[in-house]
Tab-separated table of N, CA, C and O in Angstrom:
chain	number	residue	atom	x	y	z
A	1	UNK	N	-11.174	16.226	13.977
A	1	UNK	CA	-12.573	16.278	13.172
A	1	UNK	C	-12.996	14.932	13.603
A	1	UNK	O	-12.946	13.801	13.908
A	2	UNK	N	-14.523	15.251	13.582
A	2	UNK	CA	-15.372	14.327	13.962
A	2	UNK	C	-15.495	13.270	13.275
A	2	UNK	O	-15.293	13.366	11.865
A	3	UNK	N	-15.419	11.787	13.654
A	3	UNK	CA	-15.288	10.717	12.929
A	3	UNK	C	-16.525	10.776	11.900
A	3	UNK	O	-16.402	10.176	10.820
A	4	UNK	N	-17.769	11.223	12.244
A	4	UNK	CA	-19.130	11.265	11.334
A	4	UNK	C	-18.895	11.951	10.528
A	4	UNK	O	-19.049	11.887	9.211
A	5	UNK	N	-18.239	13.249	10.342
A	5	UNK	CA	-18.027	14.077	9.443
A	5	UNK	C	-16.931	13.636	8.297
A	5	UNK	O	-17.020	13.591	7.065
A	6	UNK	N	-15.760	12.531	8.887
A	6	UNK	CA	-14.864	12.108	8.091
A	6	UNK	C	-15.665	10.991	7.248
A	6	UNK	O	-15.296	11.367	5.717
A	7	UNK	N	-16.319	10.307	7.843
A	7	UNK	CA	-17.365	9.320	7.281
A	7	UNK	C	-17.873	9.590	6.016
A	7	UNK	O	-18.147	9.111	5.116
A	8	UNK	N	-18.580	10.968	6.191
A	8	UNK	CA	-19.622	11.429	5.433
A	8	UNK	C	-18.918	12.293	4.462
A	8	UNK	O	-19.293	11.796	3.079
A	9	UNK	N	-17.927	12.651	4.599
A	9	UNK	CA	-16.761	12.907	3.502
A	9	UNK	C	-16.225	11.893	2.378
A	9	UNK	O	-16.502	12.186	1.086
A	10	UNK	N	-16.248	10.965	2.862
A	10	UNK	CA	-15.616	9.692	2.182
A	10	UNK	C	-16.893	9.318	1.505
A	10	UNK	O	-16.712	8.940	0.329
A	11	UNK	N	-17.918	9.219	1.886
A	11	UNK	CA	-18.993	8.765	1.718
A	11	UNK	C	-19.354	9.419	0.229
A	11	UNK	O	-19.813	8.779	-0.911
A	12	UNK	N	-19.219	10.679	0.464
A	12	UNK	CA	-19.959	11.593	-0.702
A	12	UNK	C	-19.208	11.379	-1.738
A	12	UNK	O	-19.095	11.481	-2.831
A	13	UNK	N	-17.571	11.563	-1.489
A	13	UNK	CA	-16.403	11.355	-2.685
A	13	UNK	C	-16.947	9.557	-2.969
A	13	UNK	O	-16.839	10.011	-4.201
A	14	UNK	N	-17.230	9.170	-2.590
A	14	UNK	CA	-17.381	7.883	-3.498
A	14	UNK	C	-18.535	7.534	-4.156
A	14	UNK	O	-18.455	7.021	-5.358
A	15	UNK	N	-19.778	8.580	-3.548
A	15	UNK	CA	-21.224	8.370	-4.308
A	15	UNK	C	-20.680	9.139	-5.548
A	15	UNK	O	-21.527	9.143	-6.534
A	16	UNK	N	-20.000	10.459	-5.629
A	16	UNK	CA	-19.636	11.236	-6.637
A	16	UNK	C	-18.848	10.684	-7.747
A	16	UNK	O	-19.112	10.700	-8.845
A	17	UNK	N	-18.070	9.760	-7.460
A	17	UNK	CA	-17.071	8.927	-8.206
A	17	UNK	C	-17.629	8.083	-8.881
A	17	UNK	O	-17.543	7.521	-10.083
A	18	UNK	N	-18.450	6.877	-8.109
A	18	UNK	CA	-19.140	6.039	-9.060
A	18	UNK	C	-19.893	6.420	-9.968
A	18	UNK	O	-19.743	5.386	-11.026
A	19	UNK	N	-20.826	7.246	-10.513
A	19	UNK	CA	-21.371	7.684	-11.260
A	19	UNK	C	-20.512	7.820	-12.667
A	19	UNK	O	-20.850	7.660	-13.657
A	20	UNK	N	-19.522	8.477	-12.458
A	20	UNK	CA	-18.494	8.563	-13.292
A	20	UNK	C	-17.769	7.477	-13.922
A	20	UNK	O	-17.789	7.517	-15.134
A	21	UNK	N	-17.596	6.224	-13.249
A	21	UNK	CA	-17.385	5.319	-13.490
A	21	UNK	C	-18.473	4.554	-14.673
A	21	UNK	O	-18.309	3.997	-15.289
A	22	UNK	N	-19.653	4.349	-13.764
A	22	UNK	CA	-20.501	3.971	-14.757
A	22	UNK	C	-20.661	4.651	-16.096
A	22	UNK	O	-21.484	3.788	-16.927
A	23	UNK	N	-20.527	5.959	-16.254
A	23	UNK	CA	-20.741	6.521	-17.733
A	23	UNK	C	-20.337	5.719	-18.594
A	23	UNK	O	-20.208	6.091	-19.546
A	24	UNK	N	-18.887	5.309	-18.002
A	24	UNK	CA	-17.772	4.798	-19.275
A	24	UNK	C	-18.086	3.501	-19.500
A	24	UNK	O	-17.462	2.776	-19.990
A	25	UNK	N	-19.410	3.093	-18.922
A	25	UNK	CA	-19.511	1.669	-18.866
A	25	UNK	C	-19.200	0.395	-18.322
A	25	UNK	O	-18.967	-0.635	-18.752
A	26	UNK	N	-18.847	1.184	-17.091
A	26	UNK	CA	-17.451	0.237	-16.111
A	26	UNK	C	-18.209	-0.459	-15.340
A	26	UNK	O	-18.995	0.778	-14.576
A	27	UNK	N	-18.099	-1.474	-14.900
A	27	UNK	CA	-18.851	-2.172	-13.477
A	27	UNK	C	-17.961	-2.239	-12.429
A	27	UNK	O	-16.864	-3.259	-12.746
A	28	UNK	N	-17.867	-1.485	-11.424
A	28	UNK	CA	-17.342	-1.578	-10.181
A	28	UNK	C	-17.445	-3.039	-9.806
A	28	UNK	O	-18.706	-3.009	-8.947
A	29	UNK	N	-16.626	-3.977	-9.654
A	29	UNK	CA	-16.546	-5.591	-9.254
A	29	UNK	C	-15.898	-5.154	-7.601
A	29	UNK	O	-16.421	-6.250	-6.890
A	30	UNK	N	-14.656	-4.681	-7.544
A	30	UNK	CA	-13.507	-5.141	-6.501
A	30	UNK	C	-13.341	-3.697	-5.874
A	30	UNK	O	-12.815	-2.833	-6.553
A	31	UNK	N	-13.543	-3.513	-4.759
A	31	UNK	CA	-13.216	-2.329	-4.032
A	31	UNK	C	-12.280	-2.639	-2.901
A	31	UNK	O	-12.564	-3.522	-2.128
A	32	UNK	N	-11.275	-2.253	-3.021
A	32	UNK	CA	-9.892	-2.315	-1.471
A	32	UNK	C	-10.420	-0.824	-0.810
A	32	UNK	O	-9.635	0.019	-1.178
A	33	UNK	N	-10.352	-1.079	0.602
A	33	UNK	CA	-10.748	0.144	1.243
A	33	UNK	C	-9.194	0.004	2.281
A	33	UNK	O	-8.991	-1.056	3.033
A	34	UNK	N	-8.451	0.973	2.287
A	34	UNK	CA	-7.052	0.924	3.274
A	34	UNK	C	-7.251	1.880	4.531
A	34	UNK	O	-7.304	3.316	3.965
A	35	UNK	N	-7.178	1.580	5.414
A	35	UNK	CA	-7.556	2.333	6.555
A	35	UNK	C	-5.671	2.814	6.795
A	35	UNK	O	-5.037	2.103	7.469
A	36	UNK	N	-5.464	4.368	6.708
A	36	UNK	CA	-4.267	4.449	6.725
A	36	UNK	C	-3.659	4.337	7.901
A	36	UNK	O	-4.385	4.311	9.210
A	37	UNK	N	-2.251	4.202	8.156
A	37	UNK	CA	-1.508	3.673	9.098
A	37	UNK	C	-1.767	2.682	9.904
A	37	UNK	O	-2.338	2.056	9.401
A	38	UNK	N	-1.693	2.369	11.399
A	38	UNK	CA	-2.082	1.393	11.935
A	38	UNK	C	-0.967	0.936	13.138
A	38	UNK	O	0.235	1.012	12.360
A	39	UNK	N	-1.071	-0.026	13.657
A	39	UNK	CA	0.047	-0.465	15.015
A	39	UNK	C	0.987	0.464	15.012
A	39	UNK	O	0.750	1.203	15.592
A	40	UNK	N	2.353	0.147	14.758
A	40	UNK	CA	3.074	1.123	15.172
A	40	UNK	C	3.125	2.563	14.742
A	40	UNK	O	3.523	3.343	15.214
A	41	UNK	N	2.529	2.693	13.394
A	41	UNK	CA	2.439	4.034	12.986
A	41	UNK	C	0.823	4.275	13.288
A	41	UNK	O	-0.330	4.218	12.884
A	42	UNK	N	0.945	5.649	14.272
A	42	UNK	CA	-0.436	6.176	14.858
A	42	UNK	C	-0.768	6.877	13.743
A	42	UNK	O	-1.876	7.462	14.005
A	43	UNK	N	0.052	7.749	12.963
A	43	UNK	CA	-0.308	8.779	12.168
A	43	UNK	C	-0.470	10.149	12.942
A	43	UNK	O	0.115	10.377	13.775
A	44	UNK	N	-1.422	10.769	12.587
A	44	UNK	CA	-1.633	12.208	13.415
A	44	UNK	C	-2.038	11.881	14.701
A	44	UNK	O	-2.917	10.793	14.866
A	45	UNK	N	-1.688	12.684	15.486
A	45	UNK	CA	-2.144	12.359	17.187
A	45	UNK	C	-3.062	13.514	17.656
A	45	UNK	O	-2.037	14.575	17.788
A	46	UNK	N	-3.866	13.362	17.688
A	46	UNK	CA	-4.739	14.363	18.582
A	46	UNK	C	-4.421	14.309	20.274
A	46	UNK	O	-4.040	13.774	20.674
A	47	UNK	N	-5.571	15.579	20.655
A	47	UNK	CA	-5.783	15.358	22.169
A	47	UNK	C	-6.664	14.009	22.695
A	47	UNK	O	-6.256	13.602	23.846
A	48	UNK	N	-7.302	13.537	21.879
A	48	UNK	CA	-8.076	12.604	22.615
A	48	UNK	C	-8.443	11.152	21.230
A	48	UNK	O	-8.492	10.210	21.597
A	49	UNK	N	-7.414	11.278	20.332
A	49	UNK	CA	-7.690	10.366	19.175
A	49	UNK	C	-6.208	10.119	18.373
A	49	UNK	O	-5.404	10.999	18.387
A	50	UNK	N	-6.433	9.197	17.862
A	50	UNK	CA	-5.136	9.158	16.956
A	50	UNK	C	-5.850	8.651	15.374
A	50	UNK	O	-6.790	7.635	15.332
A	51	UNK	N	-5.108	8.999	14.505
A	51	UNK	CA	-5.720	8.850	13.072
A	51	UNK	C	-5.776	7.331	12.880
A	51	UNK	O	-6.804	6.956	12.335
A	52	UNK	N	-4.972	6.265	13.145
A	52	UNK	CA	-4.971	5.275	13.197
A	52	UNK	C	-6.392	4.500	13.374
A	52	UNK	O	-7.095	3.661	12.700
A	53	UNK	N	-6.850	4.864	14.447
A	53	UNK	CA	-8.217	4.382	14.842
A	53	UNK	C	-9.360	5.160	14.224
A	53	UNK	O	-10.170	4.369	13.742
A	54	UNK	N	-8.928	6.313	14.309
A	54	UNK	CA	-10.334	6.957	12.940
A	54	UNK	C	-10.582	6.477	11.862
A	54	UNK	O	-11.484	5.872	11.173
A	55	UNK	N	-9.281	6.245	11.048
A	55	UNK	CA	-9.033	5.729	9.950
A	55	UNK	C	-9.787	4.333	9.645
A	55	UNK	O	-10.519	4.019	8.838
A	56	UNK	N	-9.459	3.308	10.678
A	56	UNK	CA	-10.098	1.999	10.809
A	56	UNK	C	-11.505	2.015	10.636
A	56	UNK	O	-11.976	1.305	10.221
A	57	UNK	N	-12.153	2.860	12.059
A	57	UNK	CA	-13.522	2.951	12.284
A	57	UNK	C	-14.210	3.482	10.851
A	57	UNK	O	-15.536	2.904	10.246
A	58	UNK	N	-13.584	4.245	10.093
A	58	UNK	CA	-14.359	5.011	8.845
A	58	UNK	C	-14.263	4.137	7.887
A	58	UNK	O	-15.215	3.813	6.832
A	59	UNK	N	-13.057	3.435	7.743
A	59	UNK	CA	-13.151	2.391	6.863
A	59	UNK	C	-14.193	1.012	6.935
A	59	UNK	O	-14.729	0.739	5.803
A	60	UNK	N	-14.222	0.796	7.965
A	60	UNK	CA	-15.278	-0.411	8.292
A	60	UNK	C	-16.702	0.019	8.014
A	60	UNK	O	-17.330	-0.237	7.479
A	61	UNK	N	-16.682	1.380	8.296
A	61	UNK	CA	-17.996	1.847	8.047
A	61	UNK	C	-18.230	1.834	6.265
A	61	UNK	O	-19.563	1.725	6.175
A	62	UNK	N	-17.490	2.525	5.637
A	62	UNK	CA	-17.630	2.586	4.590
A	62	UNK	C	-17.664	1.361	3.850
A	62	UNK	O	-18.531	1.246	2.756
A	63	UNK	N	-16.937	0.095	4.204
A	63	UNK	CA	-17.338	-0.889	3.643
A	63	UNK	C	-18.551	-1.678	3.977
A	63	UNK	O	-18.988	-1.949	3.091
A	64	UNK	N	-19.089	-1.172	5.141
A	64	UNK	CA	-20.216	-1.801	5.631
A	64	UNK	C	-21.255	-1.229	4.853
A	64	UNK	O	-22.437	-1.917	4.212
A	65	UNK	N	-21.200	0.014	4.314
A	65	UNK	CA	-22.297	0.905	3.478
A	65	UNK	C	-22.206	0.365	2.180
A	65	UNK	O	-23.269	0.100	1.493
A	66	UNK	N	-21.003	0.484	1.670
A	66	UNK	CA	-20.978	-0.284	0.196
A	66	UNK	C	-21.367	-1.690	-0.130
A	66	UNK	O	-22.377	-2.145	-1.201
A	67	UNK	N	-20.960	-2.729	1.250
A	67	UNK	CA	-21.793	-3.973	0.787
A	67	UNK	C	-23.524	-3.979	1.081
A	67	UNK	O	-23.825	-4.817	0.574
A	68	UNK	N	-23.777	-3.130	2.062
A	68	UNK	CA	-25.328	-2.783	2.087
A	68	UNK	C	-26.161	-2.395	0.800
A	68	UNK	O	-27.033	-2.885	0.257
A	69	UNK	N	-25.202	-1.314	-0.073
A	69	UNK	CA	-26.086	-0.420	-0.657
A	69	UNK	C	-25.614	-1.246	-2.355
A	69	UNK	O	-26.324	-1.284	-3.234
A	70	UNK	N	-24.532	-1.805	-2.689
A	70	UNK	CA	-23.649	-2.420	-3.723
A	70	UNK	C	-23.551	-3.967	-3.200
A	70	UNK	O	-22.441	-4.311	-3.191
A	71	UNK	N	-24.593	-5.166	-3.247
A	71	UNK	CA	-24.101	-6.298	-2.582
A	71	UNK	C	-23.519	-6.818	-3.586
A	71	UNK	O	-22.376	-7.901	-3.346
A	72	UNK	N	-23.655	-6.728	-4.935
A	72	UNK	CA	-22.725	-7.425	-5.925
A	72	UNK	C	-21.122	-6.947	-5.831
A	72	UNK	O	-20.389	-7.316	-6.214
A	73	UNK	N	-20.827	-6.069	-4.997
A	73	UNK	CA	-19.728	-5.383	-5.170
A	73	UNK	C	-18.543	-6.427	-4.189
A	73	UNK	O	-19.248	-6.256	-2.855
A	74	UNK	N	-17.185	-6.818	-4.283
A	74	UNK	CA	-16.590	-7.226	-3.274
A	74	UNK	C	-15.654	-6.321	-2.624
A	74	UNK	O	-15.366	-5.364	-3.540
A	75	UNK	N	-15.821	-6.085	-1.186
A	75	UNK	CA	-15.120	-4.964	-0.536
A	75	UNK	C	-14.089	-6.104	0.076
A	75	UNK	O	-14.284	-6.993	0.503
A	76	UNK	N	-12.584	-5.521	-0.060
A	76	UNK	CA	-11.607	-6.167	0.940
A	76	UNK	C	-10.947	-4.881	1.386
A	76	UNK	O	-10.765	-3.743	1.129
A	77	UNK	N	-10.482	-5.040	2.585
A	77	UNK	CA	-9.726	-4.125	3.659
A	77	UNK	C	-8.343	-4.899	3.308
A	77	UNK	O	-7.990	-5.718	3.921
A	78	UNK	N	-7.342	-3.483	3.662
A	78	UNK	CA	-6.084	-3.797	3.705
A	78	UNK	C	-5.730	-4.274	5.400
A	78	UNK	O	-4.791	-4.765	5.768
A	79	UNK	N	-6.741	-3.935	6.042
A	79	UNK	CA	-6.495	-4.034	7.406
A	79	UNK	C	-7.883	-4.013	8.323
A	79	UNK	O	-8.751	-3.371	8.133
A	80	UNK	N	-8.222	-5.141	9.445
A	80	UNK	CA	-9.418	-4.912	10.259
A	80	UNK	C	-9.070	-4.960	11.221
A	80	UNK	O	-10.169	-4.712	12.235
A	81	UNK	N	-7.660	-4.616	11.767
A	81	UNK	CA	-7.516	-4.431	13.449
A	81	UNK	C	-6.158	-3.497	13.103
A	81	UNK	O	-5.854	-2.866	12.167
A	82	UNK	N	-5.617	-3.066	14.387
A	82	UNK	CA	-4.354	-2.376	14.801
A	82	UNK	C	-3.437	-2.843	14.389
A	82	UNK	O	-2.450	-3.431	15.416
A	83	UNK	N	-2.891	-3.106	12.892
A	83	UNK	CA	-1.851	-3.460	12.521
A	83	UNK	C	-1.422	-2.877	11.778
A	83	UNK	O	-1.597	-2.182	10.711
A	84	UNK	N	0.166	-2.851	11.363
A	84	UNK	CA	0.834	-1.839	10.804
A	84	UNK	C	1.124	-3.013	9.372
A	84	UNK	O	1.682	-4.015	9.122
A	85	UNK	N	0.731	-2.090	8.405
A	85	UNK	CA	0.700	-2.960	6.943
A	85	UNK	C	1.694	-2.001	6.303
A	85	UNK	O	1.326	-0.851	6.010
A	86	UNK	N	3.090	-2.437	5.420
A	86	UNK	CA	3.707	-1.752	4.493
A	86	UNK	C	2.840	-1.195	3.634
A	86	UNK	O	1.961	-1.541	3.034
A	87	UNK	N	3.738	0.135	3.112
A	87	UNK	CA	2.833	0.862	1.764
A	87	UNK	C	2.651	-0.143	0.721
A	87	UNK	O	1.756	-0.054	-0.353
A	88	UNK	N	3.858	-0.807	0.512
A	88	UNK	CA	3.858	-1.966	-0.798
A	88	UNK	C	2.725	-2.666	-0.470
A	88	UNK	O	2.195	-3.353	-1.709
A	89	UNK	N	2.878	-3.626	0.325
A	89	UNK	CA	1.898	-4.382	0.666
A	89	UNK	C	0.424	-4.111	0.695
A	89	UNK	O	-0.433	-4.818	0.028
A	90	UNK	N	0.092	-2.814	0.943
A	90	UNK	CA	-1.524	-2.250	0.805
A	90	UNK	C	-1.697	-1.861	-0.997
A	90	UNK	O	-2.743	-2.751	-1.269
A	91	UNK	N	-0.421	-1.895	-1.503
A	91	UNK	CA	-0.839	-1.536	-2.975
A	91	UNK	C	-0.758	-3.304	-3.448
A	91	UNK	O	-1.740	-3.338	-4.443
A	92	UNK	N	-0.221	-4.007	-3.166
A	92	UNK	CA	-0.294	-6.047	-3.461
A	92	UNK	C	-1.960	-6.110	-3.255
A	92	UNK	O	-2.157	-6.634	-4.163
A	93	UNK	N	-1.983	-5.710	-2.518
A	93	UNK	CA	-3.415	-6.237	-1.944
A	93	UNK	C	-4.447	-6.003	-2.761
A	93	UNK	O	-5.221	-6.703	-3.807
A	94	UNK	N	-4.575	-4.395	-3.302
A	94	UNK	CA	-5.064	-3.947	-4.503
A	94	UNK	C	-4.889	-4.718	-5.488
A	94	UNK	O	-5.686	-5.290	-6.699
A	95	UNK	N	-3.679	-4.777	-6.195
A	95	UNK	CA	-3.544	-5.492	-7.453
A	95	UNK	C	-3.723	-6.797	-7.397
A	95	UNK	O	-4.137	-7.281	-8.484
A	96	UNK	N	-3.648	-7.726	-6.410
A	96	UNK	CA	-3.781	-9.303	-6.487
A	96	UNK	C	-5.360	-9.394	-6.654
A	96	UNK	O	-5.762	-10.335	-7.297
A	97	UNK	N	-5.968	-8.265	-6.412
A	97	UNK	CA	-7.420	-8.709	-5.970
A	97	UNK	C	-8.101	-7.749	-7.413
A	97	UNK	O	-9.304	-7.733	-7.591
A	98	UNK	N	-7.094	-7.532	-8.261
A	98	UNK	CA	-7.554	-6.752	-9.219
A	98	UNK	C	-8.816	-5.525	-8.847
A	98	UNK	O	-9.896	-5.293	-9.329
A	99	UNK	N	-8.368	-4.801	-8.058
A	99	UNK	CA	-9.308	-3.767	-7.199
A	99	UNK	C	-9.875	-2.265	-8.591
A	99	UNK	O	-9.083	-2.290	-9.250
A	100	UNK	N	-10.815	-2.307	-8.766
A	100	UNK	CA	-11.272	-1.375	-9.475
A	100	UNK	C	-11.397	0.168	-9.159
A	100	UNK	O	-10.986	0.824	-9.530
A	101	UNK	N	-11.320	0.024	-7.384
A	101	UNK	CA	-11.518	1.345	-6.710
A	101	UNK	C	-10.630	0.898	-5.663
A	101	UNK	O	-10.651	-0.100	-4.857
A	102	UNK	N	-9.668	1.957	-5.383
A	102	UNK	CA	-8.623	1.795	-4.042
A	102	UNK	C	-8.813	3.270	-3.501
A	102	UNK	O	-8.777	3.903	-3.840
A	103	UNK	N	-9.451	2.805	-2.210
A	103	UNK	CA	-9.799	4.158	-1.275
A	103	UNK	C	-8.803	3.978	0.036
A	103	UNK	O	-9.257	3.192	0.777
A	104	UNK	N	-7.794	5.119	0.023
A	104	UNK	CA	-7.189	5.114	1.218
A	104	UNK	C	-7.447	6.044	1.830
A	104	UNK	O	-7.265	7.369	1.750
A	105	UNK	N	-7.825	5.913	3.512
A	105	UNK	CA	-8.516	6.991	4.480
A	105	UNK	C	-7.774	7.622	5.185
A	105	UNK	O	-6.651	6.798	5.817
A	106	UNK	N	-7.294	8.996	4.780
A	106	UNK	CA	-6.455	9.636	6.152
A	106	UNK	C	-6.743	10.712	6.463
A	106	UNK	O	-8.086	11.267	6.108
A	107	UNK	N	-6.510	10.997	7.917
A	107	UNK	CA	-6.844	12.265	8.667
A	107	UNK	C	-5.696	13.368	8.893
A	107	UNK	O	-5.141	13.291	10.015
A	108	UNK	N	-5.722	14.077	7.840
A	108	UNK	CA	-4.160	14.821	7.873
A	108	UNK	C	-4.040	16.122	9.053
A	108	UNK	O	-5.344	16.338	9.615
A	109	UNK	N	-3.414	16.426	9.299
A	109	UNK	CA	-3.590	17.317	10.607
A	109	UNK	C	-2.273	18.773	10.063
A	109	UNK	O	-1.330	18.363	9.145
A	110	UNK	N	-2.513	19.688	10.754
A	110	UNK	CA	-1.499	21.066	10.262
A	110	UNK	C	-1.017	21.635	11.875
A	110	UNK	O	-2.014	22.109	12.307
A	111	UNK	N	0.350	21.424	11.833
A	111	UNK	CA	0.346	21.879	13.844
A	111	UNK	C	0.333	23.415	13.386
A	111	UNK	O	0.545	24.006	12.562
A	112	UNK	N	-0.078	23.923	14.552
A	112	UNK	CA	-0.102	25.172	15.099
A	112	UNK	C	-1.207	25.884	13.829
A	112	UNK	O	-0.666	26.965	13.506
A	113	UNK	N	-1.661	25.190	13.519
A	113	UNK	CA	-2.923	26.125	12.800
A	113	UNK	C	-4.247	25.874	12.565
A	113	UNK	O	-4.879	25.018	11.694
A	114	UNK	N	-4.869	26.493	13.657
A	114	UNK	CA	-6.087	26.167	13.917
A	114	UNK	C	-7.305	26.832	12.697
A	114	UNK	O	-8.351	25.864	12.539
A	115	UNK	N	-6.888	27.592	12.287
A	115	UNK	CA	-7.937	27.898	10.998
A	115	UNK	C	-7.803	27.084	9.722
A	115	UNK	O	-8.553	27.104	8.963
A	116	UNK	N	-6.990	26.241	9.420
A	116	UNK	CA	-6.503	25.259	8.621
A	116	UNK	C	-7.810	24.099	8.842
A	116	UNK	O	-7.654	23.492	9.724
A	117	UNK	N	-8.406	24.130	7.518
A	117	UNK	CA	-9.363	22.785	7.529
A	117	UNK	C	-9.630	22.353	6.160
A	117	UNK	O	-9.166	23.283	4.960
A	118	UNK	N	-10.619	21.399	5.772
A	118	UNK	CA	-10.917	20.918	4.602
A	118	UNK	C	-10.752	19.584	4.249
A	118	UNK	O	-10.213	18.912	5.112
A	119	UNK	N	-10.660	19.290	3.014
A	119	UNK	CA	-10.776	17.858	2.357
A	119	UNK	C	-9.606	17.791	1.380
A	119	UNK	O	-9.781	18.883	0.559
A	120	UNK	N	-8.977	16.867	1.279
A	120	UNK	CA	-8.286	16.429	-0.014
A	120	UNK	C	-8.803	15.158	-0.136
A	120	UNK	O	-9.042	14.293	-0.197
A	121	UNK	N	-8.759	15.287	-1.873
A	121	UNK	CA	-9.145	14.101	-2.539
A	121	UNK	C	-7.905	13.891	-3.747
A	121	UNK	O	-7.664	14.732	-4.125
A	122	UNK	N	-7.442	12.811	-3.938
A	122	UNK	CA	-6.418	12.462	-4.868
A	122	UNK	C	-7.185	11.348	-5.879
A	122	UNK	O	-7.247	10.289	-5.250
A	123	UNK	N	-7.024	11.559	-7.182
A	123	UNK	CA	-7.600	10.340	-7.627
A	123	UNK	C	-6.314	10.281	-8.925
A	123	UNK	O	-5.985	11.532	-9.419
A	124	UNK	N	-6.120	9.053	-9.207
A	124	UNK	CA	-5.191	8.686	-10.022
A	124	UNK	C	-5.968	8.091	-11.367
A	124	UNK	O	-6.290	6.973	-10.979
A	125	UNK	N	-5.831	8.835	-12.772
A	125	UNK	CA	-6.514	8.239	-13.547
A	125	UNK	C	-5.370	7.746	-14.421
A	125	UNK	O	-3.882	7.321	-14.285
A	126	UNK	N	-5.773	6.371	-15.378
A	126	UNK	CA	-4.789	5.525	-16.349
A	126	UNK	C	-3.624	6.545	-17.037
A	126	UNK	O	-2.809	6.058	-17.211
A	127	UNK	N	-4.038	7.864	-17.033
A	127	UNK	CA	-3.173	8.633	-18.004
A	127	UNK	C	-1.972	8.491	-17.333
A	127	UNK	O	-0.654	9.359	-17.584
A	128	UNK	N	-1.794	8.331	-15.785
A	128	UNK	CA	-0.837	8.783	-14.766
A	128	UNK	C	-0.106	7.196	-14.634
A	128	UNK	O	0.907	7.342	-13.724
A	129	UNK	N	-0.485	6.107	-14.868
A	129	UNK	CA	-0.246	5.041	-14.419
A	129	UNK	C	1.341	4.729	-14.446
A	129	UNK	O	1.896	4.300	-13.431
A	130	UNK	N	1.746	4.984	-15.617
A	130	UNK	CA	2.960	4.685	-15.848
A	130	UNK	C	3.862	5.624	-14.609
A	130	UNK	O	5.257	5.247	-14.662
A	131	UNK	N	3.650	7.160	-14.886
A	131	UNK	CA	4.682	8.115	-14.124
A	131	UNK	C	4.462	7.303	-12.576
A	131	UNK	O	5.599	7.776	-12.282
A	132	UNK	N	3.467	7.117	-12.067
A	132	UNK	CA	3.294	6.361	-11.039
A	132	UNK	C	3.890	5.898	-10.424
A	132	UNK	O	4.735	5.376	-9.212
A	133	UNK	N	4.065	4.845	-11.335
A	133	UNK	CA	4.385	3.316	-10.927
A	133	UNK	C	6.074	3.543	-11.138
A	133	UNK	O	6.684	2.714	-10.542
A	134	UNK	N	6.812	4.235	-11.952
A	134	UNK	CA	7.591	4.274	-11.907
A	134	UNK	C	8.620	5.170	-10.942
A	134	UNK	O	9.678	4.875	-10.208
């Protein structure tokens, strides 16, 4: 998938999600952006790209956009270079910084299925916190 298309999809998701939070009189102060995979973990590998490279580029562009559009929002990255960060450490980064929003960017693939395509968005609401943490 084209990197610009992925960025656009992430951006649309963020823009759609932001008004829902504002409608609840909540203010987003801190956003943690997680570029999926990295270092020894390449993620999905295509003919010319690796997921870890695409997610890092999209994460950085997303962070730049948020900083420009919402200068009062603190943006924190789980990684800014090609390093491997354990899954639990990614969550700790968000928790240590009291993140209001955690955006984890991935580019999934399906082997031998050229007709498969689309977007996945997962949102964990407060009603699921205890079940997910368990």
